[in-house]
GROMACS .gro file of C-alpha atoms in nm:
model
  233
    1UNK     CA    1   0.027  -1.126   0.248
    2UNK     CA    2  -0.216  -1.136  -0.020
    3UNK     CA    3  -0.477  -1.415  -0.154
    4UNK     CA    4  -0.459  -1.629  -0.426
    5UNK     CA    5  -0.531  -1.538  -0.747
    6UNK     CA    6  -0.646  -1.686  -1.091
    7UNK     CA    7  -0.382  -1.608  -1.266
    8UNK     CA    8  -0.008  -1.751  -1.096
    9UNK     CA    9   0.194  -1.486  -1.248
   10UNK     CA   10  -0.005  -1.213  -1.088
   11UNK     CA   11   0.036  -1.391  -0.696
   12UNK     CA   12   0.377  -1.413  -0.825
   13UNK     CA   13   0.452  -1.038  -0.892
   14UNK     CA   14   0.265  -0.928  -0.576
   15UNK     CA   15   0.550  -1.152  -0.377
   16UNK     CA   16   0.802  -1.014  -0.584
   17UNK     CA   17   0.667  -0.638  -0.500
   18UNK     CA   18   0.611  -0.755  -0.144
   19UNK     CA   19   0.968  -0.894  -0.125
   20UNK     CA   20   1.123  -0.561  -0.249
   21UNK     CA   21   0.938  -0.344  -0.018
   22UNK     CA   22   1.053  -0.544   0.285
   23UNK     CA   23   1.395  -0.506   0.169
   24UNK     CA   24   1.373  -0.127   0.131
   25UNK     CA   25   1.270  -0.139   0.454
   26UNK     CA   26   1.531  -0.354   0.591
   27UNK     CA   27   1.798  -0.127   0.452
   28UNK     CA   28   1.622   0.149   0.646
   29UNK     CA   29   1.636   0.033   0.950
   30UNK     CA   30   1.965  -0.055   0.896
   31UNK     CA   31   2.064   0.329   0.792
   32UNK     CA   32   1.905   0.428   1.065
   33UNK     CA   33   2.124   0.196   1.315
   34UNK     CA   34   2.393   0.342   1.168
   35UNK     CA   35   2.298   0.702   1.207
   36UNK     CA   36   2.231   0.611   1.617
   37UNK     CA   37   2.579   0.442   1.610
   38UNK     CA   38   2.709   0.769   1.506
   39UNK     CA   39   2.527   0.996   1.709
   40UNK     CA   40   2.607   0.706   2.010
   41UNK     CA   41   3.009   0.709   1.922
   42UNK     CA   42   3.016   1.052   1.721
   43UNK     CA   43   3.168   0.783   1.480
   44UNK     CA   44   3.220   0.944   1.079
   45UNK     CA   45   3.265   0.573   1.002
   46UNK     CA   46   2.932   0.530   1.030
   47UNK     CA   47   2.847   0.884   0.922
   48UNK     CA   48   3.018   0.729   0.593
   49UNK     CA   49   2.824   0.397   0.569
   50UNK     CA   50   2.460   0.576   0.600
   51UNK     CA   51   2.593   0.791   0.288
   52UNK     CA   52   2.688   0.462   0.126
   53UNK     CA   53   2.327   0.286   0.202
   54UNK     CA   54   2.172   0.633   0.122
   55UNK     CA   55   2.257   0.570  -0.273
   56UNK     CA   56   2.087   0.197  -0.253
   57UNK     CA   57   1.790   0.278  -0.063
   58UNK     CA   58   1.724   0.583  -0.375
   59UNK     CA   59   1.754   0.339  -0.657
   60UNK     CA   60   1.547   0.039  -0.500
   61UNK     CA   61   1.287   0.307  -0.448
   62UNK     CA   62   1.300   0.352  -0.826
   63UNK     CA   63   1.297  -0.003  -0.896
   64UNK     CA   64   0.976  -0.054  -0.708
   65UNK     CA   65   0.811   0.247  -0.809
   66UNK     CA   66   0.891   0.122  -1.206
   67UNK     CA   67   0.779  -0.252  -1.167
   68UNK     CA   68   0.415  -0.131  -0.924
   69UNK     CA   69   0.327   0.091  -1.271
   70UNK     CA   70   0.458  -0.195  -1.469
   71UNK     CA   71   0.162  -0.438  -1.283
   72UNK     CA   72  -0.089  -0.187  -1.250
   73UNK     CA   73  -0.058  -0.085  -1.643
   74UNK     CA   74  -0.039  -0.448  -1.716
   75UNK     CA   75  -0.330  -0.605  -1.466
   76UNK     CA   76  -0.569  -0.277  -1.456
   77UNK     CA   77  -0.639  -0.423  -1.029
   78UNK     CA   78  -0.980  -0.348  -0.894
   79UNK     CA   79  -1.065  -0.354  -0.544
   80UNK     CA   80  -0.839  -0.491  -0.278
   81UNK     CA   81  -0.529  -0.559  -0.516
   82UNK     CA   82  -0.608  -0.161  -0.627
   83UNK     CA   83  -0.557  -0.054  -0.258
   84UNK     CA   84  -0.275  -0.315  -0.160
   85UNK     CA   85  -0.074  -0.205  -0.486
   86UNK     CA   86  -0.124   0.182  -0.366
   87UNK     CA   87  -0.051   0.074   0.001
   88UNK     CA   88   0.302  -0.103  -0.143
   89UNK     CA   89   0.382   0.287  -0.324
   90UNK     CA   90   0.256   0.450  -0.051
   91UNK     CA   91   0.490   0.232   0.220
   92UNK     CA   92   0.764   0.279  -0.018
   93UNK     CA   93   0.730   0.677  -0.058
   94UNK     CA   94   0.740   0.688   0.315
   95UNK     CA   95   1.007   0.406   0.355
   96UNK     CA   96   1.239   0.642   0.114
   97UNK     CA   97   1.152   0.939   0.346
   98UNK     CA   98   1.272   0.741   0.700
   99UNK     CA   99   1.587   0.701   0.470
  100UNK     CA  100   1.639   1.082   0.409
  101UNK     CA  101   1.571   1.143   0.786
  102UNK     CA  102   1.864   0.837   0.862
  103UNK     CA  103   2.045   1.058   0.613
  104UNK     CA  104   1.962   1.367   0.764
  105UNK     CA  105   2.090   1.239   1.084
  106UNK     CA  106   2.447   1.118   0.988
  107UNK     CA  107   2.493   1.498   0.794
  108UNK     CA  108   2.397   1.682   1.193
  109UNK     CA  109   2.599   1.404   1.355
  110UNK     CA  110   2.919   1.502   1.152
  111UNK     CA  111   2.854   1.836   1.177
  112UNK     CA  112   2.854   1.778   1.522
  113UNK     CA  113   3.181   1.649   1.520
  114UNK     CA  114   3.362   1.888   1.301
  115UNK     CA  115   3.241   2.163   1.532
  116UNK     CA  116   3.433   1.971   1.807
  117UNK     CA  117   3.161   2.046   2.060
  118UNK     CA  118   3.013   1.671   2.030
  119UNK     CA  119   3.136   1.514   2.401
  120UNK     CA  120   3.004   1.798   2.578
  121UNK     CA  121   2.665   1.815   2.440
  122UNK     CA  122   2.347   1.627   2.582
  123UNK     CA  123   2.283   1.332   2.407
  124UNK     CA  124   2.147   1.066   2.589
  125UNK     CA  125   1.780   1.167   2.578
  126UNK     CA  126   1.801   1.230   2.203
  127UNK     CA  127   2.012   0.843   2.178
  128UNK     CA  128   1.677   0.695   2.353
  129UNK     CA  129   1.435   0.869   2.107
  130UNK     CA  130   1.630   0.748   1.838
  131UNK     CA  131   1.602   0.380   1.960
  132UNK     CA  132   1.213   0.391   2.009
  133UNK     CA  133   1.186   0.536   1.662
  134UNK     CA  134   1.417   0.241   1.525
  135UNK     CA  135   1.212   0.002   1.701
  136UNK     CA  136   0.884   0.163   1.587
  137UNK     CA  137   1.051   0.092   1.249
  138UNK     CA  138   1.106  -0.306   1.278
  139UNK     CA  139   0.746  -0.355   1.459
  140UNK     CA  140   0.599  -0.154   1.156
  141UNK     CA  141   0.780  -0.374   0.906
  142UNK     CA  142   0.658  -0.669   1.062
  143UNK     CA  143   0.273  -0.547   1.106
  144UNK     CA  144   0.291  -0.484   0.721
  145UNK     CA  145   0.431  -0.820   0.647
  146UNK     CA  146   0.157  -0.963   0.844
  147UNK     CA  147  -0.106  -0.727   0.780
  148UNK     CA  148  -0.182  -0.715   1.126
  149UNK     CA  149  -0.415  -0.471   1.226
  150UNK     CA  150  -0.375  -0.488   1.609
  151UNK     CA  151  -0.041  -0.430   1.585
  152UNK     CA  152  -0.082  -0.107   1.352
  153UNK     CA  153  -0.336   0.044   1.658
  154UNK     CA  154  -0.046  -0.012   1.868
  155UNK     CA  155   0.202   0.163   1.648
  156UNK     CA  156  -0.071   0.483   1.646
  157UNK     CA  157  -0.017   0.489   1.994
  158UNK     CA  158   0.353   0.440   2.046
  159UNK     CA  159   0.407   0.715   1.778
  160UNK     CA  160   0.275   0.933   2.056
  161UNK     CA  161   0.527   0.863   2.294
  162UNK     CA  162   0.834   0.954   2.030
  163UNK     CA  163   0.639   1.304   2.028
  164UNK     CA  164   0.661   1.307   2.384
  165UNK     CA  165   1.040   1.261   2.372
  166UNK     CA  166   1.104   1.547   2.110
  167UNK     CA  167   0.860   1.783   2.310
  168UNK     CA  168   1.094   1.719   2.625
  169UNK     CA  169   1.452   1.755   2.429
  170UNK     CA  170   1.332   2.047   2.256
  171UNK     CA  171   1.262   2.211   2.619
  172UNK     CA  172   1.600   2.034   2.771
  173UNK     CA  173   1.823   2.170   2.467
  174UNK     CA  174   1.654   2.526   2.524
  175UNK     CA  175   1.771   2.587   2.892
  176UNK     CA  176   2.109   2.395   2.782
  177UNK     CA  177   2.135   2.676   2.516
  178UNK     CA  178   2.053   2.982   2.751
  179UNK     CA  179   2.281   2.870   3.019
  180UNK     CA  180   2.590   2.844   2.746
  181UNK     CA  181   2.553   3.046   2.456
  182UNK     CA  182   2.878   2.908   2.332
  183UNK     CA  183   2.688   2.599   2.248
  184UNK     CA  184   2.399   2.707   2.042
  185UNK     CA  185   2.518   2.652   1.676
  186UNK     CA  186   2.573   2.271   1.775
  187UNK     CA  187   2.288   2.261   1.995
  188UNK     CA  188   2.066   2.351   1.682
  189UNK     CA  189   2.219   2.039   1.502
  190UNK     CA  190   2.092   1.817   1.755
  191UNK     CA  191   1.755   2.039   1.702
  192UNK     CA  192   1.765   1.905   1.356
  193UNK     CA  193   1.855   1.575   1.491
  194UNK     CA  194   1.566   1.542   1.739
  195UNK     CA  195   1.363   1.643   1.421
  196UNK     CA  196   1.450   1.371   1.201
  197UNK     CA  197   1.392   1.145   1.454
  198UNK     CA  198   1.037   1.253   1.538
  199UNK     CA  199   0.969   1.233   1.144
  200UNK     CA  200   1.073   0.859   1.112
  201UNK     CA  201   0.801   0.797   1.343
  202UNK     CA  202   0.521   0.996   1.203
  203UNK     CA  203   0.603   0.802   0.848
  204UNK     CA  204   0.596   0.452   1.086
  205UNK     CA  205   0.236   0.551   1.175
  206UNK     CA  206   0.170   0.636   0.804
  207UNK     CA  207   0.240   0.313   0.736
  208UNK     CA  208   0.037   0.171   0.977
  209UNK     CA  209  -0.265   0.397   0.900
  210UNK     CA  210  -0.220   0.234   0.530
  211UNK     CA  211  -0.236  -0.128   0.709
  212UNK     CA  212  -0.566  -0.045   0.879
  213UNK     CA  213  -0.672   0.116   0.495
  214UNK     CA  214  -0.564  -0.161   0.322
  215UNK     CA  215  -0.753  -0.448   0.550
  216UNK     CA  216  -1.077  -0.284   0.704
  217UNK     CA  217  -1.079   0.008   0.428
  218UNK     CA  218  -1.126   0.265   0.647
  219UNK     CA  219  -0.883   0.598   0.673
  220UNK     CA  220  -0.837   0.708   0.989
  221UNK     CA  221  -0.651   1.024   0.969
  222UNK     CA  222  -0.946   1.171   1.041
  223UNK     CA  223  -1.061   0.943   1.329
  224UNK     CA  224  -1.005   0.888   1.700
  225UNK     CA  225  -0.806   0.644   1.863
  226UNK     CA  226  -1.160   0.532   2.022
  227UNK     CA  227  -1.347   0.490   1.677
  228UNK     CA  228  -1.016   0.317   1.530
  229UNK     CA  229  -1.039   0.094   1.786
  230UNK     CA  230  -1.396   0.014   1.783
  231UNK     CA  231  -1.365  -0.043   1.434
  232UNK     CA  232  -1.006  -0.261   1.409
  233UNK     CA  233  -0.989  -0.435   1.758
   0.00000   0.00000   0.00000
């Protein structure tokens, strides 16, 4: 991920940093196949095992958070190892936050179930959603690892199609609501639901806006997809 550096013990702690960061991020994306499992199978197993993975992804937060001021006290980085050192806390901050949503998700899905309403409700569209934002996830992860700029345009642009999918459930789960009232208080958990899962892929493109930062220095929250591409592709 990073060049080499004069001092061996630096290139070493970056890979260490860089290591940790793609395990946080593993651990996501595995909370957040749990939380689809659950919504898929209305399964409080797996409600259960996203708690569980919630308590690890906190504390390796932590960990990282503790050894990127350790290096940045210790080395005083300039430059490129400045911004790829902020781009590590930044992808972990966000990386944390995907977690919450997971977490977020397993809480509506077992709400859900208790209410007993959960095989009658329309879950399908929200199931799909929840896959593209999963896989928005993994190709993120691996664009990061790689640094790979084409890939994080692409990410920018699948994002959109995640907001696309909310905009439609949101509309779907409105009519389903007027047409049975008896339905609204679970309806609104899969509201929350459809939330969460929109949110996991805005912090995928944050992370991919920090890839395009980190390599061509440029932030483009600010730009359109036309001058991003002009300037990445």
């Amino acid at each position: 991920m990073t060049e080499k550096h004069l001092s061996s013990q630096f290139d070493s702690e970056l890979n260490s940093i860089s290591s940790r960061v793609m395990e946080l991020g593993g651990l996501v994306e595995s909370q957040i196949q749990q939380a689809i499992y659950a919504l898929s199978h209305f399964s409080m197993e797996a409600v259960q095992r996203v708690e569980e993975q919630e308590k690890r992804v906190n504390q390796l937060e932590v960990d990282i958070d503790y050894e990127l001021s350790t290096i940045i006290a210790r080395r005083q980085p300039t430059a490129r190892d400045l911004r790829l050192l902020i781009a590590f806390s930044k992808a972990t901050a966000n990386l944390e936050r995907m977690g919450d949503e997971a977490h977020k998700m397993a809480r509506m899905v077992g709400s859900i179930i208790d209410s007993g309403a959960a095989r009658s409700l329309p879950t399908t569209d929200l199931r799909v959603a929840a896959e593209l934002a999963s896989g928005l996830l993994r190709k993120t992860l691996d664009a990061f690892a790689r640094l790979d700029t084409t890939a994080a345009v692409s990410i920018l642009k699948e994002d959109d199609l995640i907001d696309a999918e909310f905009d439609g459930f949101v509309r779907k789960l409105i009519t389903y609501m007027m047409e049975d009232p008896r339905k609204i208080s679970p309806s609104l958990d899969l509201l929350f639901l459809a939330k969460a899962i929109e949110r996991i892929g805005d912090h995928s493109k944050n992370v991919a806006e920090l890839i395009i930062y980190l390599v061509k220095g440029i932030d483009v929250r600010h730009t359109t997809m036309d001058e991003i591409e002009s300037s990445v592709l």
